[in-house]
Tab-separated table of C-alpha atoms in Angstrom:
chain	number	residue	atom	x	y	z
A	19	MET	CA	-37.971	39.627	9.838
A	20	ASN	CA	-39.003	42.272	7.279
A	21	SER	CA	-40.905	40.674	4.353
A	22	SER	CA	-39.642	43.572	2.115
A	23	LEU	CA	-36.181	42.191	2.834
A	24	LEU	CA	-36.849	38.720	1.627
A	25	GLU	CA	-38.345	40.018	-1.565
A	26	GLN	CA	-35.162	41.971	-2.441
A	27	PRO	CA	-32.451	40.565	-4.932
A	28	GLY	CA	-30.035	38.322	-3.298
A	29	LEU	CA	-27.115	40.359	-4.560
A	30	ASP	CA	-26.956	44.204	-5.833
A	31	PRO	CA	-26.966	43.730	-9.650
A	32	PRO	CA	-24.330	45.600	-11.781
A	33	PRO	CA	-25.265	48.996	-12.965
A	34	GLY	CA	-27.837	49.087	-15.693
A	35	VAL	CA	-29.032	45.457	-14.805
A	36	ILE	CA	-32.781	44.865	-13.767
A	37	PRO	CA	-33.340	41.820	-11.729
A	38	ASP	CA	-35.662	39.349	-13.260
A	39	PHE	CA	-36.836	36.856	-10.688
A	40	VAL	CA	-39.046	35.015	-13.187
A	41	HIS	CA	-36.724	34.620	-16.293
A	42	THR	CA	-33.466	34.054	-14.223
A	43	GLY	CA	-31.531	33.341	-17.287
A	44	GLY	CA	-30.484	29.917	-15.952
A	45	TYR	CA	-30.202	26.785	-18.135
A	46	HIS	CA	-32.656	24.251	-17.102
A	47	ASN	CA	-32.329	21.698	-19.882
A	48	PHE	CA	-28.727	21.731	-19.484
A	49	GLY	CA	-29.175	20.429	-15.848
A	50	TYR	CA	-31.716	17.917	-16.869
A	51	GLY	CA	-29.363	16.502	-19.444
A	52	LEU	CA	-26.729	16.335	-17.039
A	53	ILE	CA	-28.604	14.438	-14.599
A	54	ILE	CA	-29.984	11.964	-16.891
A	55	SER	CA	-26.807	11.187	-18.785
A	56	THR	CA	-24.638	10.751	-15.827
A	57	SER	CA	-27.258	8.731	-14.139
A	58	ILE	CA	-27.468	6.524	-16.844
A	59	ILE	CA	-23.647	6.088	-17.127
A	60	SER	CA	-23.011	5.588	-13.539
A	61	THR	CA	-25.887	2.950	-12.985
A	62	VAL	CA	-24.752	0.990	-16.021
A	63	ALA	CA	-21.187	0.895	-14.748
A	64	VAL	CA	-22.263	-0.360	-11.252
A	65	LEU	CA	-24.644	-3.014	-13.107
A	66	ALA	CA	-21.877	-4.102	-15.346
A	67	ARG	CA	-19.593	-4.740	-12.153
A	68	LEU	CA	-22.266	-6.589	-10.364
A	69	VAL	CA	-23.162	-8.878	-13.422
A	70	SER	CA	-19.523	-9.572	-13.958
A	71	SER	CA	-18.949	-10.676	-10.260
A	72	ILE	CA	-22.202	-12.478	-10.234
A	73	GLY	CA	-21.064	-14.286	-13.423
A	74	MET	CA	-17.784	-15.249	-11.444
A	75	ARG	CA	-19.943	-16.372	-8.683
A	76	LYS	CA	-18.144	-14.091	-6.359
A	77	LEU	CA	-19.670	-10.704	-5.028
A	78	LEU	CA	-16.509	-8.767	-3.911
A	79	ILE	CA	-16.579	-6.156	-1.185
A	80	GLU	CA	-15.780	-3.317	-3.849
A	81	ASP	CA	-19.050	-4.136	-5.626
A	82	LEU	CA	-20.967	-3.547	-2.406
A	83	LEU	CA	-19.109	-0.218	-1.850
A	84	LEU	CA	-19.964	0.960	-5.379
A	85	VAL	CA	-23.622	0.190	-4.840
A	86	ALA	CA	-23.579	2.141	-1.430
A	87	ALA	CA	-21.793	4.924	-3.540
A	88	LEU	CA	-24.535	5.183	-6.092
A	89	GLY	CA	-27.169	5.520	-3.395
A	90	VAL	CA	-25.195	8.473	-2.003
A	91	PHE	CA	-24.827	9.945	-5.593
A	92	SER	CA	-28.344	10.054	-5.845
A	93	GLY	CA	-28.523	12.492	-3.217
A	94	ILE	CA	-26.106	14.853	-5.293
A	95	GLN	CA	-28.214	14.449	-8.394
A	96	TYR	CA	-31.347	15.327	-6.406
A	97	ILE	CA	-29.754	18.578	-5.236
A	98	THR	CA	-28.710	19.198	-8.962
A	99	TYR	CA	-32.099	18.437	-10.148
A	100	ASP	CA	-33.673	21.030	-7.566
A	101	LEU	CA	-31.024	23.538	-8.938
A	102	SER	CA	-31.961	22.974	-12.401
A	103	ILE	CA	-35.659	23.566	-11.752
A	104	TYR	CA	-35.105	26.940	-10.329
A	105	PRO	CA	-33.247	29.120	-10.814
A	106	GLY	CA	-31.271	27.006	-13.333
A	107	PHE	CA	-27.623	26.325	-13.916
A	108	TRP	CA	-25.403	29.576	-14.248
A	109	THR	CA	-27.974	31.911	-12.737
A	110	HIS	CA	-26.586	35.073	-11.273
A	111	GLN	CA	-27.593	35.815	-7.640
A	112	TRP	CA	-29.267	39.082	-8.272
A	113	ASN	CA	-31.900	37.390	-10.066
A	114	VAL	CA	-33.207	35.405	-7.321
A	115	GLN	CA	-34.611	36.852	-3.936
A	116	ASN	CA	-33.285	37.008	-0.659
A	117	GLY	CA	-36.173	34.626	0.562
A	118	PHE	CA	-34.736	31.858	-1.636
A	119	LEU	CA	-31.151	31.915	-0.289
A	120	PRO	CA	-31.739	29.893	2.811
A	121	HIS	CA	-33.150	27.094	0.591
A	122	PHE	CA	-30.182	27.455	-1.874
A	123	LEU	CA	-27.646	27.452	0.858
A	124	TYR	CA	-29.350	24.432	2.425
A	125	ASN	CA	-28.810	22.448	-0.821
A	126	VAL	CA	-25.175	23.635	-0.853
A	127	HIS	CA	-24.515	22.168	2.628
A	128	LEU	CA	-26.392	18.844	1.800
A	129	GLY	CA	-24.020	18.593	-1.249
A	130	ALA	CA	-20.970	19.090	0.830
A	131	VAL	CA	-22.254	16.470	3.178
A	132	PHE	CA	-22.893	13.897	0.218
A	133	TYR	CA	-19.794	14.546	-1.714
A	134	GLY	CA	-17.603	13.022	1.110
A	135	PRO	CA	-19.182	9.564	1.593
A	136	ALA	CA	-19.596	9.315	-2.191
A	137	SER	CA	-16.085	10.015	-2.872
A	138	LEU	CA	-14.912	7.823	-0.006
A	139	LEU	CA	-16.908	5.052	-0.997
A	140	ILE	CA	-15.555	4.978	-4.682
A	141	LYS	CA	-11.995	5.648	-3.691
A	142	ILE	CA	-12.036	2.697	-1.321
A	143	SER	CA	-13.694	0.534	-3.729
A	144	ILE	CA	-10.948	1.381	-6.300
A	145	LEU	CA	-8.088	1.071	-3.822
A	146	VAL	CA	-9.474	-2.498	-2.424
A	147	ASN	CA	-9.765	-3.744	-6.144
A	148	TRP	CA	-6.295	-2.728	-6.732
A	149	LEU	CA	-4.993	-4.334	-3.661
A	150	ARG	CA	-6.808	-7.453	-4.909
A	151	ILE	CA	-5.325	-7.178	-8.188
A	152	PHE	CA	-1.648	-5.898	-7.447
A	153	VAL	CA	-0.785	-7.545	-4.147
A	154	PRO	CA	-0.545	-11.311	-4.256
A	155	LYS	CA	-2.028	-13.041	-1.058
A	156	ASN	CA	0.026	-13.306	2.006
A	157	THR	CA	2.511	-10.698	0.896
A	158	ARG	CA	3.516	-7.438	2.549
A	159	GLY	CA	5.451	-5.562	0.005
A	160	PRO	CA	5.615	-1.712	-0.674
A	161	THR	CA	2.542	-1.703	-2.965
A	162	PHE	CA	0.495	-3.329	-0.108
A	163	TRP	CA	1.577	-0.622	2.550
A	164	ILE	CA	1.056	2.235	0.005
A	165	LEU	CA	-2.605	1.044	-0.971
A	166	HIS	CA	-3.368	0.331	2.780
A	167	THR	CA	-1.919	3.832	3.669
A	168	LEU	CA	-4.253	5.544	1.085
A	169	ILE	CA	-7.145	3.682	2.270
A	170	TRP	CA	-7.117	4.392	5.781
A	171	THR	CA	-5.881	8.014	5.253
A	172	ASN	CA	-8.912	8.547	2.884
A	173	VAL	CA	-11.284	7.023	5.668
A	174	VAL	CA	-10.069	9.315	8.377
A	175	PHE	CA	-9.838	12.256	6.116
A	176	TYR	CA	-13.382	12.134	4.946
A	177	PHE	CA	-15.064	11.101	8.098
A	178	ILE	CA	-13.573	14.190	9.586
A	179	THR	CA	-14.532	16.551	6.880
A	180	THR	CA	-18.126	15.253	6.683
A	181	VAL	CA	-18.526	15.454	10.431
A	182	THR	CA	-17.262	18.991	10.739
A	183	GLU	CA	-19.357	20.016	7.850
A	184	ILE	CA	-22.595	18.750	9.737
A	185	VAL	CA	-21.736	20.262	13.002
A	186	ARG	CA	-19.830	23.392	12.151
A	187	CYS	CA	-22.523	25.720	13.512
A	188	TYR	CA	-25.014	25.664	16.423
A	189	PRO	CA	-27.908	25.552	16.026
A	190	ARG	CA	-27.453	23.847	12.672
A	191	GLU	CA	-29.862	26.374	10.941
A	192	LYS	CA	-27.092	28.980	11.048
A	193	ILE	CA	-25.160	27.019	8.413
A	194	TRP	CA	-27.705	27.659	5.727
A	195	ASN	CA	-29.941	30.570	6.967
A	196	PRO	CA	-28.029	34.056	6.597
A	197	PHE	CA	-30.696	35.852	8.349
A	198	TYR	CA	-30.385	33.838	11.556
A	199	GLU	CA	-29.675	35.800	14.489
A	200	GLY	CA	-27.696	34.271	17.247
A	201	GLY	CA	-25.897	31.078	17.354
A	202	VAL	CA	-22.314	30.406	16.951
A	203	CYS	CA	-19.897	28.663	14.156
A	204	THR	CA	-16.940	27.022	15.739
A	205	ILE	CA	-15.194	26.111	12.583
A	206	ASN	CA	-13.796	28.539	10.037
A	207	ILE	CA	-15.268	26.858	7.027
A	208	ASN	CA	-13.178	28.725	4.400
A	209	ASP	CA	-9.767	27.386	5.997
A	210	GLN	CA	-11.523	23.925	6.101
A	211	ASN	CA	-12.508	23.837	2.654
A	212	ILE	CA	-9.232	25.154	1.359
A	213	ALA	CA	-7.327	22.354	3.411
A	214	THR	CA	-9.852	19.785	2.304
A	215	SER	CA	-9.703	20.626	-1.360
A	216	ILE	CA	-5.771	20.510	-1.348
A	217	ILE	CA	-5.798	17.217	0.601
A	218	ASN	CA	-8.378	15.745	-1.797
A	219	PHE	CA	-6.073	16.866	-4.761
A	220	ILE	CA	-2.950	15.098	-3.443
A	221	SER	CA	-5.060	11.902	-2.526
A	222	ASP	CA	-6.404	11.908	-5.997
A	223	SER	CA	-3.022	12.215	-7.648
A	224	THR	CA	-1.615	9.526	-5.604
A	225	ILE	CA	-4.521	7.155	-6.417
A	226	LEU	CA	-3.931	7.929	-10.095
A	227	ALA	CA	-0.174	7.289	-9.924
A	228	ALA	CA	-0.231	4.211	-7.461
A	229	PRO	CA	-0.981	1.398	-10.052
A	230	GLN	CA	1.350	2.644	-12.757
A	231	TRP	CA	4.484	1.747	-10.673
A	232	VAL	CA	3.178	-1.747	-10.353
A	233	ILE	CA	2.111	-2.193	-13.925
A	234	TRP	CA	5.601	-1.384	-15.424
A	235	LYS	CA	7.135	-3.871	-13.261
A	236	LEU	CA	5.111	-6.954	-14.523
A	237	GLN	CA	6.730	-9.376	-16.713
A	238	MET	CA	5.115	-8.801	-20.043
A	239	SER	CA	5.931	-6.988	-23.274
A	240	ARG	CA	6.068	-3.108	-23.212
A	241	ALA	CA	3.051	-3.006	-25.839
A	242	ARG	CA	0.817	-5.089	-23.481
A	243	LYS	CA	1.780	-2.749	-20.508
A	244	TRP	CA	0.773	0.267	-22.510
A	245	GLY	CA	-2.451	-1.242	-23.013
A	246	ILE	CA	-3.109	-1.965	-19.398
A	247	SER	CA	-1.699	1.100	-18.231
A	248	LEU	CA	-3.809	3.119	-20.554
A	249	LEU	CA	-6.822	1.276	-19.239
A	250	PHE	CA	-6.525	3.533	-16.059
A	251	VAL	CA	-6.146	6.546	-18.075
A	252	ILE	CA	-9.839	7.322	-17.456
A	253	GLY	CA	-8.400	8.154	-13.911
A	254	ILE	CA	-6.891	11.147	-15.486
A	255	GLY	CA	-10.439	12.284	-16.215
A	256	ALA	CA	-11.592	12.073	-12.675
A	257	TRP	CA	-8.458	13.754	-11.509
A	258	VAL	CA	-8.836	16.738	-14.107
A	259	PHE	CA	-12.429	17.129	-13.157
A	260	GLY	CA	-11.418	17.215	-9.495
A	261	VAL	CA	-8.991	19.905	-10.218
A	262	VAL	CA	-11.449	22.141	-11.918
A	263	ARG	CA	-13.926	21.303	-9.164
A	264	LEU	CA	-11.361	22.536	-6.794
A	265	ALA	CA	-10.858	25.847	-8.707
A	266	TYR	CA	-14.563	26.627	-8.842
A	267	PHE	CA	-15.049	25.498	-5.080
A	268	ILE	CA	-12.174	27.882	-3.957
A	269	LYS	CA	-13.678	30.469	-6.089
A	270	LEU	CA	-17.005	30.133	-4.476
A	271	LEU	CA	-15.484	30.734	-0.964
A	272	TRP	CA	-14.714	34.234	-1.855
A	273	SER	CA	-17.457	35.236	-4.526
A	274	ASN	CA	-20.525	36.944	-3.538
A	275	ASP	CA	-22.284	35.572	-6.979
A	276	ALA	CA	-22.983	32.245	-5.113
A	277	THR	CA	-25.606	30.867	-7.379
A	278	PHE	CA	-23.614	31.393	-10.268
A	279	ILE	CA	-20.383	29.705	-9.081
A	280	PHE	CA	-21.932	27.003	-7.418
A	281	SER	CA	-23.144	25.713	-10.719
A	282	GLY	CA	-19.664	24.900	-11.718
A	283	VAL	CA	-19.037	23.171	-8.530
A	284	ALA	CA	-22.160	21.049	-9.150
A	285	LEU	CA	-21.251	20.264	-12.743
A	286	TRP	CA	-17.678	19.214	-12.137
A	287	THR	CA	-18.473	17.316	-8.851
A	288	ILE	CA	-21.000	15.264	-10.806
A	289	LEU	CA	-18.488	14.678	-13.826
A	290	GLU	CA	-15.765	13.503	-11.206
A	291	VAL	CA	-17.922	11.121	-9.311
A	292	THR	CA	-19.313	9.688	-12.560
A	293	THR	CA	-15.829	8.989	-13.819
A	294	GLY	CA	-15.076	7.163	-10.542
A	295	PHE	CA	-17.977	4.753	-11.308
A	296	LEU	CA	-16.336	4.294	-14.782
A	297	ILE	CA	-12.957	3.343	-13.430
A	298	MET	CA	-14.716	0.380	-11.700
A	299	GLY	CA	-17.113	-0.394	-14.402
A	300	ILE	CA	-15.474	-0.340	-17.624
A	301	PRO	CA	-13.100	-3.397	-16.776
A	302	ALA	CA	-16.433	-5.221	-16.321
A	303	PHE	CA	-17.954	-4.569	-19.592
A	304	PRO	CA	-16.556	-7.341	-21.447
A	305	ARG	CA	-17.646	-10.193	-19.214
A	306	ALA	CA	-21.295	-8.442	-18.572
A	307	ALA	CA	-21.695	-8.293	-22.265
A	308	LYS	CA	-20.826	-11.923	-22.672
A	309	MET	CA	-23.547	-12.655	-20.132
A	310	LEU	CA	-26.313	-11.005	-21.858
A	311	PRO	CA	-29.214	-13.377	-22.182
A	312	MET	CA	-29.504	-12.919	-26.015
A	313	SER	CA	-25.698	-12.485	-26.749
A	314	ASP	CA	-25.180	-15.582	-28.905
A	315	SER	CA	-28.726	-14.894	-30.645
A	316	ILE	CA	-27.599	-11.381	-31.553
A	317	ALA	CA	-24.191	-12.426	-32.958
A	318	SER	CA	-25.938	-15.373	-34.963
A	319	PHE	CA	-28.384	-12.617	-36.283
A	320	PHE	CA	-25.700	-10.414	-37.563
A	321	GLN	CA	-23.690	-13.269	-39.066
A	322	SER	CA	-26.853	-14.384	-40.914
A	323	LEU	CA	-27.268	-10.903	-42.095
A	324	TRP	CA	-23.712	-10.624	-43.591
A	325	SER	CA	-24.226	-14.184	-45.156
A	326	ARG	CA	-27.277	-13.006	-46.935
A	327	SER	CA	-25.698	-9.867	-48.115
A	328	GLY	CA	-23.339	-11.798	-50.153
A	329	LEU	CA	-20.276	-10.353	-48.361
A	330	SER	CA	-17.374	-12.956	-47.659
A	331	LYS	CA	-15.227	-12.732	-44.717
A	332	THR	CA	-12.664	-11.284	-46.917
A	333	GLN	CA	-14.854	-8.491	-47.717
A	334	ILE	CA	-16.072	-7.599	-44.160
A	335	SER	CA	-14.488	-9.013	-41.099
A	336	ILE	CA	-16.655	-10.018	-38.289
A	337	PRO	CA	-16.299	-7.937	-35.280
A	338	GLN	CA	-13.473	-8.810	-32.979
A	339	TRP	CA	-15.649	-8.562	-29.813
A	340	GLN	CA	-18.438	-10.807	-30.889
A	341	PHE	CA	-19.683	-10.562	-27.031
A	342	TYR	CA	-16.141	-11.411	-26.207
A	343	LYS	CA	-16.006	-14.960	-27.198
A	344	PRO	CA	-12.995	-15.311	-29.548
A	345	LYS	CA	-13.255	-18.462	-31.706
A	346	SER	CA	-9.420	-18.941	-32.053
A	347	ARG	CA	-6.423	-18.529	-29.804
A	348	ARG	CA	-4.551	-15.873	-31.619
A	349	ARG	CA	-2.564	-13.385	-30.131
A	350	ARG	CA	-4.683	-10.519	-28.867
A	351	GLY	CA	-4.182	-6.975	-29.820
A	352	LEU	CA	-3.071	-4.102	-27.682
A	353	TRP	CA	-6.721	-2.974	-26.647
A	354	GLU	CA	-8.151	-6.460	-26.255
A	355	ILE	CA	-7.925	-6.511	-22.548
A	356	THR	CA	-10.177	-9.192	-20.902
A	357	ASP	CA	-12.292	-8.791	-17.642
A	358	LEU	CA	-10.016	-11.462	-16.071
A	359	GLU	CA	-6.819	-9.351	-16.834
A	360	THR	CA	-8.258	-6.173	-15.373
A	361	HIS	CA	-9.944	-7.739	-12.277
A	362	ASP	CA	-6.994	-9.929	-11.393
A	363	MET	CA	-3.988	-8.770	-13.544
A	364	LEU	CA	-1.274	-9.762	-11.322
A	365	SER	CA	0.382	-13.072	-11.813
A	366	VAL	CA	1.975	-15.099	-8.910
A	367	ALA	CA	5.248	-16.794	-9.722
A	368	THR	CA	6.070	-19.820	-7.714
A	369	THR	CA	9.280	-21.566	-7.962
A	370	ASN	CA	9.856	-25.503	-8.245
A	371	VAL	CA	13.027	-26.196	-6.783
A	372	ASN	CA	13.450	-29.573	-8.129
A	373	SER	CA	12.895	-28.572	-11.726
A	374	ASN	CA	14.423	-25.205	-11.473
A	375	THR	CA	11.669	-23.916	-13.537
A	376	THR	CA	9.055	-21.093	-12.823
A	377	GLN	CA	5.413	-21.615	-13.342
A	378	VAL	CA	3.058	-18.643	-13.460
A	379	HIS	CA	-0.856	-18.692	-12.823
A	380	THR	CA	-3.428	-16.108	-12.322
A	381	THR	CA	-5.036	-15.736	-8.811
A	382	THR	CA	-8.695	-15.734	-10.073
A	383	GLY	CA	-10.470	-18.791	-9.528
A	384	GLY	CA	-11.025	-20.971	-12.945
A	385	ASN	CA	-10.769	-19.951	-16.404
A	386	GLU	CA	-7.115	-20.128	-16.340
A	387	SER	CA	-7.226	-21.576	-20.007
A	388	ASP	CA	-8.978	-18.311	-21.128
A	389	ASP	CA	-5.594	-16.450	-20.685
A	390	ALA	CA	-2.821	-18.294	-22.538
A	391	ILE	CA	0.233	-18.092	-20.457
A	392	LYS	CA	3.594	-19.211	-21.711
A	393	THR	CA	6.395	-20.253	-19.363
A	394	HIS	CA	10.101	-20.805	-19.921
A	395	ASP	CA	12.880	-21.918	-17.863
A	396	ASP	CA	14.054	-18.170	-17.673
A	397	PRO	CA	11.522	-16.333	-15.426
A	398	ALA	CA	12.641	-13.164	-17.126
A	399	ARG	CA	11.064	-14.460	-20.406
A	400	THR	CA	7.591	-15.115	-19.003
A	401	GLN	CA	5.052	-13.510	-21.215
A	402	ILE	CA	1.172	-13.199	-20.957
A	403	VAL	CA	-0.270	-13.639	-24.723
């Protein structure tokens, strides 16, 4: 191959623009900050989930799936780090040389390969967790079949799209090397990516809506339903990020300025995946905070500071969270949702024929007394307080 061709700009610049291969105009610090912040958030979310499960002496399959997803996500982060070093985020393709394009397109290919398994592992983790929460054992209701359909549909969908991305060209170098002569690509990648993006959008929308139907059928006050329902609102963030990623991805398929548009794909992909970790991690934060080794000492330290300052409890109230160890059994507020309620929110009603009364108990092992449950002769009046 002619070496002079590799030294030319990767794209013809607009009139009057001179390509600069040294100062590309890319944003390097933006990429570093994105990688560091999202890596910390994702890791903390997964650790909170693990600590919470270990505290309950029950490591669940969804926890292991999250750990695997975090490992795959590190591959996406590495690609973003490489992009941040050179040429930087939002760099126009005329500011890089043709010789750089195979390296760049190889990272794009790796990003597409990593995205499928990462998204699959997170979605399956969420769906398995919701299956545990919303479907009582040994039941086969509509929710059971909806969640199982989503689980296996996503497994098949992401398996097919990941495999086809890997083997779409032969030899595989043709995938990322635009200057490779010969070979054949048997799959129309543009059509596949458009279909993949649309199916992914439908899947995200269904997963977001699925728990709401169940939550609003639970026997509890409307205010409590809003509190639990809004706990899943963070899923809307993942859905929005996925939609924006879809827009950038489709634009990437038809744009010649690939280095610039791919920055948008990378940004919104990372935000979408990170939000997925938060969906599973946030409910575990209360129990994880309670299990911190120094939680009691820290709480006592702040209480002693308030005492020495001369402020009475009527002047300044002790924070209600207090590492999630309430001292009184008062009615919890709308936003005081415990880890127990978010891991195993569904109450299973069993009928005692002799007494004609309904008893409600949570499916989680132990700590039933932590969540006060009132029962009445009328099942419709059952409340969780």
